[in-house]
Coordinates of C-alpha atoms in Angstrom, one line a residue:
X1 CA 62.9 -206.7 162.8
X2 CA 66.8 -204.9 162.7
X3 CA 66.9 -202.4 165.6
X4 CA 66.3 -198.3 164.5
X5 CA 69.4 -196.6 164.4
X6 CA 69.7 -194.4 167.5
X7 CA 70.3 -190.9 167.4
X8 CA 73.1 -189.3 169.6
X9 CA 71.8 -186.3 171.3
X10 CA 70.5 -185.3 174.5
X11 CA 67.0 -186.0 175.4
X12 CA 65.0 -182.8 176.3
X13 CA 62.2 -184.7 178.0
X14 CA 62.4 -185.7 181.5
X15 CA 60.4 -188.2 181.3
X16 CA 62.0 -190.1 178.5
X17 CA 65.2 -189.6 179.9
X18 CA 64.7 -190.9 183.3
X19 CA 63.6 -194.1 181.2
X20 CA 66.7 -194.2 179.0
X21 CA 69.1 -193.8 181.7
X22 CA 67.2 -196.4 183.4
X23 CA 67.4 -198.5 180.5
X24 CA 70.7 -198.0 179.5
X25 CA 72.2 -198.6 183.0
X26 CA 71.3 -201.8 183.2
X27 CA 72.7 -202.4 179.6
X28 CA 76.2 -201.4 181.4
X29 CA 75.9 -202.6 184.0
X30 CA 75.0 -206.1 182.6
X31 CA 78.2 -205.5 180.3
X32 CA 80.7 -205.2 182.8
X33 CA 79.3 -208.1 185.1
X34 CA 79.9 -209.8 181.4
X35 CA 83.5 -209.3 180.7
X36 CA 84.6 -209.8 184.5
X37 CA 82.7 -213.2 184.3
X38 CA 84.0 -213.8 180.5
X39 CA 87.4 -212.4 180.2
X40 CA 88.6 -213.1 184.2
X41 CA 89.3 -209.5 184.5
X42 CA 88.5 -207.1 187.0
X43 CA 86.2 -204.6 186.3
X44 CA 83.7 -201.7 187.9
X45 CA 81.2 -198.9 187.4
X46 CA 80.9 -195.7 189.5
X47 CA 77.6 -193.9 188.2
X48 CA 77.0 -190.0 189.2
X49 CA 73.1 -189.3 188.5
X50 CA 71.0 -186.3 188.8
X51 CA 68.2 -188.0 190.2
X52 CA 69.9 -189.4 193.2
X53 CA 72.5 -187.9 195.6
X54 CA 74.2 -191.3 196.1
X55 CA 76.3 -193.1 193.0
X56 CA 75.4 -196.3 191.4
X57 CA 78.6 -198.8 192.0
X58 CA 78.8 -202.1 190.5
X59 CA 80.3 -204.5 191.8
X60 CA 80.3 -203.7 195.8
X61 CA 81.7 -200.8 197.4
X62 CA 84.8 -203.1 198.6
X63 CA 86.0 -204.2 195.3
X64 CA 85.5 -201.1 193.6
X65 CA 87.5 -199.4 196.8
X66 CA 90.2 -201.9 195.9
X67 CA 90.1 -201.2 192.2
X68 CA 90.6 -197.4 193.0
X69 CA 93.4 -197.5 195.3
X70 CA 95.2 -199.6 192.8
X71 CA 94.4 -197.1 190.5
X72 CA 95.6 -194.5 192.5
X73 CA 99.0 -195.4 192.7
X74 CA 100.1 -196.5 189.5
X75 CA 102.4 -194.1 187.9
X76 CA 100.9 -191.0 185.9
X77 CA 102.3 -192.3 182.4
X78 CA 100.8 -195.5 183.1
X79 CA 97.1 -194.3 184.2
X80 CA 97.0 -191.5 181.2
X81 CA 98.3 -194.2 178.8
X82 CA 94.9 -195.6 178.0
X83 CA 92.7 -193.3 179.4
X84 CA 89.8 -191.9 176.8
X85 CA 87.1 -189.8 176.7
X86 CA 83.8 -189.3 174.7
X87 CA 85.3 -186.8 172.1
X88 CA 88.5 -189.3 171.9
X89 CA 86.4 -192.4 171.4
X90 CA 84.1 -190.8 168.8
X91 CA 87.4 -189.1 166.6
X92 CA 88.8 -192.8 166.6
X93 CA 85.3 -194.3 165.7
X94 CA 85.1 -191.7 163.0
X95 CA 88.7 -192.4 162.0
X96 CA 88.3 -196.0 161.8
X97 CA 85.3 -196.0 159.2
X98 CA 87.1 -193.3 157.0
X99 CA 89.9 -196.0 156.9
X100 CA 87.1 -198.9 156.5
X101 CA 85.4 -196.6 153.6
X102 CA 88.7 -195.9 152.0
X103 CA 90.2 -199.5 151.9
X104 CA 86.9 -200.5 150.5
X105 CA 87.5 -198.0 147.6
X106 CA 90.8 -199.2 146.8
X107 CA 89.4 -202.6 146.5
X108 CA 86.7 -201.7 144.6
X109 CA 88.9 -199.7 142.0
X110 CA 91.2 -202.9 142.0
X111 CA 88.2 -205.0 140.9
X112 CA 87.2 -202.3 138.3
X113 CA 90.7 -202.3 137.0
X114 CA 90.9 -206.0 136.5
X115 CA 88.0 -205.7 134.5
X116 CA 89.1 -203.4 132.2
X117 CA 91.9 -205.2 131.5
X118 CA 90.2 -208.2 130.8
X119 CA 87.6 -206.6 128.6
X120 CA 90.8 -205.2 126.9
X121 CA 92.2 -208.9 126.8
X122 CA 89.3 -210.3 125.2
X123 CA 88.5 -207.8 122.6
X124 CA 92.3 -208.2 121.4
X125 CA 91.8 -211.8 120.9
X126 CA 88.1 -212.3 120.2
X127 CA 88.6 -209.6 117.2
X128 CA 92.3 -209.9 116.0
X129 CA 93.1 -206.1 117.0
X130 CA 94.9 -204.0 118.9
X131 CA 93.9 -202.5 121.7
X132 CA 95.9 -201.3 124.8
X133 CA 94.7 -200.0 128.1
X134 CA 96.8 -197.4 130.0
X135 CA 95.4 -196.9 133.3
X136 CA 96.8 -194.2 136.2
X137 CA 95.7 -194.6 140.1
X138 CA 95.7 -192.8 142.7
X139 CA 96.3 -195.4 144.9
X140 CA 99.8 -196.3 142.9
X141 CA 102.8 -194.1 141.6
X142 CA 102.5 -196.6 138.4
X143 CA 100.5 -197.3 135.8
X144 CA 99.0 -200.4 134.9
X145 CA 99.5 -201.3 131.6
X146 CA 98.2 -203.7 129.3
X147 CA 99.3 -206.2 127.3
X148 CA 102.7 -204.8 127.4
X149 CA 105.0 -201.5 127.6
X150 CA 106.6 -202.8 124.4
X151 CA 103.4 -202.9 122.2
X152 CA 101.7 -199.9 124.4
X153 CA 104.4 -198.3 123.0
X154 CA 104.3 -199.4 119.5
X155 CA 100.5 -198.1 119.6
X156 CA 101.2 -195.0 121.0
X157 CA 104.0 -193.7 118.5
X158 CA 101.0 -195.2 115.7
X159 CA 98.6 -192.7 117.1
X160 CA 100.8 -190.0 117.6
X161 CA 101.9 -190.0 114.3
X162 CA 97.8 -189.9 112.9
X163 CA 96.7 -186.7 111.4
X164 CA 95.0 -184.5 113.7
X165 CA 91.5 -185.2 112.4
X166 CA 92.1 -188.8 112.3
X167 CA 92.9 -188.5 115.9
X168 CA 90.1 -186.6 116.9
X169 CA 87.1 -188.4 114.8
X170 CA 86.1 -190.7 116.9
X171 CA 87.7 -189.3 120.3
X172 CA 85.1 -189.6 123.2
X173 CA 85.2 -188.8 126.5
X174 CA 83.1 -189.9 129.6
X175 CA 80.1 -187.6 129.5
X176 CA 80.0 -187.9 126.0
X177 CA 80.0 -191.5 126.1
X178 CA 77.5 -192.1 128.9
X179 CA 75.2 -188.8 126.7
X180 CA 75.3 -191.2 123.9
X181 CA 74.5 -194.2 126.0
X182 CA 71.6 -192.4 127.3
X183 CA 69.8 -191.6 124.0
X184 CA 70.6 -195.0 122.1
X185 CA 68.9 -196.5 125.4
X186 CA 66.1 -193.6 125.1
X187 CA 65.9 -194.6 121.3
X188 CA 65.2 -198.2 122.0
X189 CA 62.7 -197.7 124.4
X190 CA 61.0 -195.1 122.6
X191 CA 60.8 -197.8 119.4
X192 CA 59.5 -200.7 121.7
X193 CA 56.7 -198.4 123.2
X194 CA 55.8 -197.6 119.9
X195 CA 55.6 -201.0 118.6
X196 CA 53.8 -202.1 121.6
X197 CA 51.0 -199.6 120.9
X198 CA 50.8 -200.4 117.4
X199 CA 50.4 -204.3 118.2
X200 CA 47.5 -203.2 121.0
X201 CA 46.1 -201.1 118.1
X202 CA 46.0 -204.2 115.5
X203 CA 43.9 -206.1 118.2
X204 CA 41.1 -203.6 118.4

């Protein structure tokens, strides 16, 4: 069963919070004894609680002594370099799936223009005519164009030079499109019920 997401906040009961922390300390602590083991490095954890008046520290007070004092006298520049804090971590968190989210739109619209084109394509040679498709991103300063700026072109000065109503007769856009959609597929199913009844009716 996938873990429930957990919510961020701060946990009013005492009770349930004294659990948590318990919970979660050993999580971290477990992690660090992880990636000193793992990675080779050196690692520790001083933890301040309410509950206790001494701190937790992982891995002995020696090491961690040693780990401080090392700390201690590197330069400033050096010990700010890579320093974070909760706020910091979250912003970069947040920042990192707004990148994720808009990379994955960009692709998505990639794959959505490719298959206009290609619908394009095959219309053109399935049904000998001419069709163009003229499409502006705002991912790109160009256009992509299809089959070609020379017979784009050609098809563009042909409709510009159409009467007005010509132009206009069969001009959709979206929301007209998709209305249209909607009650054709409305129709159909409307018709089916209908002949669906009448069969059920026949029976009897």
């Amino acid at each position: 069963m996938a873990r429930r997401k957990v919510r961020l906040h701060y946990i009013a009961n005492e009770t349930s919070r004294r659990m948590t922390f318990r919970k979660r300390k050993k999580g971290l602590l477990k992690k660090v004894g992880e990636i000193t083991t793992l990675c080779d490095i050196k690692a520790a954890a001083i933890i301040y609680k309410p509950f206790d008046a001494e701190p937790e520290v992982f891995l002995n007070h020696l090491k961690v002594h040693e780990l401080l004092m090392k700390f201690r006298d590197m330069p400033q520049i050096d010990k700010t370099r890579k320093m974070i804090n909760q706020e910091t971590f979250l912003r970069q968190r947040i920042d990192k799936v707004r990148e994720h989210i808009r990379k994955q739109r960009r692709d998505n619209r990639e794959k959505e223009i490719t298959q206009v084109l290609k619908k394009v394509g095959e219309i053109t040679t399935l049904c000998d005519i001419k069709a163009a498709a003229i499409i502006y991103s705002s991912f790109d300063s160009e256009p992509e164009v299809f089959p070609s700026h020379p017979e784009v072109h050609e098809l563009l000065m042909k409709f510009r030079d159409m009467p007005q109503m010509d132009k206009t007769g069969e001009m959709v856009d979206q929301k007209t499109f998709y209305d249209n959609e909607s009650t054709k597929f409305g129709s159909r199913s409307k018709s089916k019920d209908e002949t669906i009844e009448k069969r059920r009716s026949l029976k009897f």
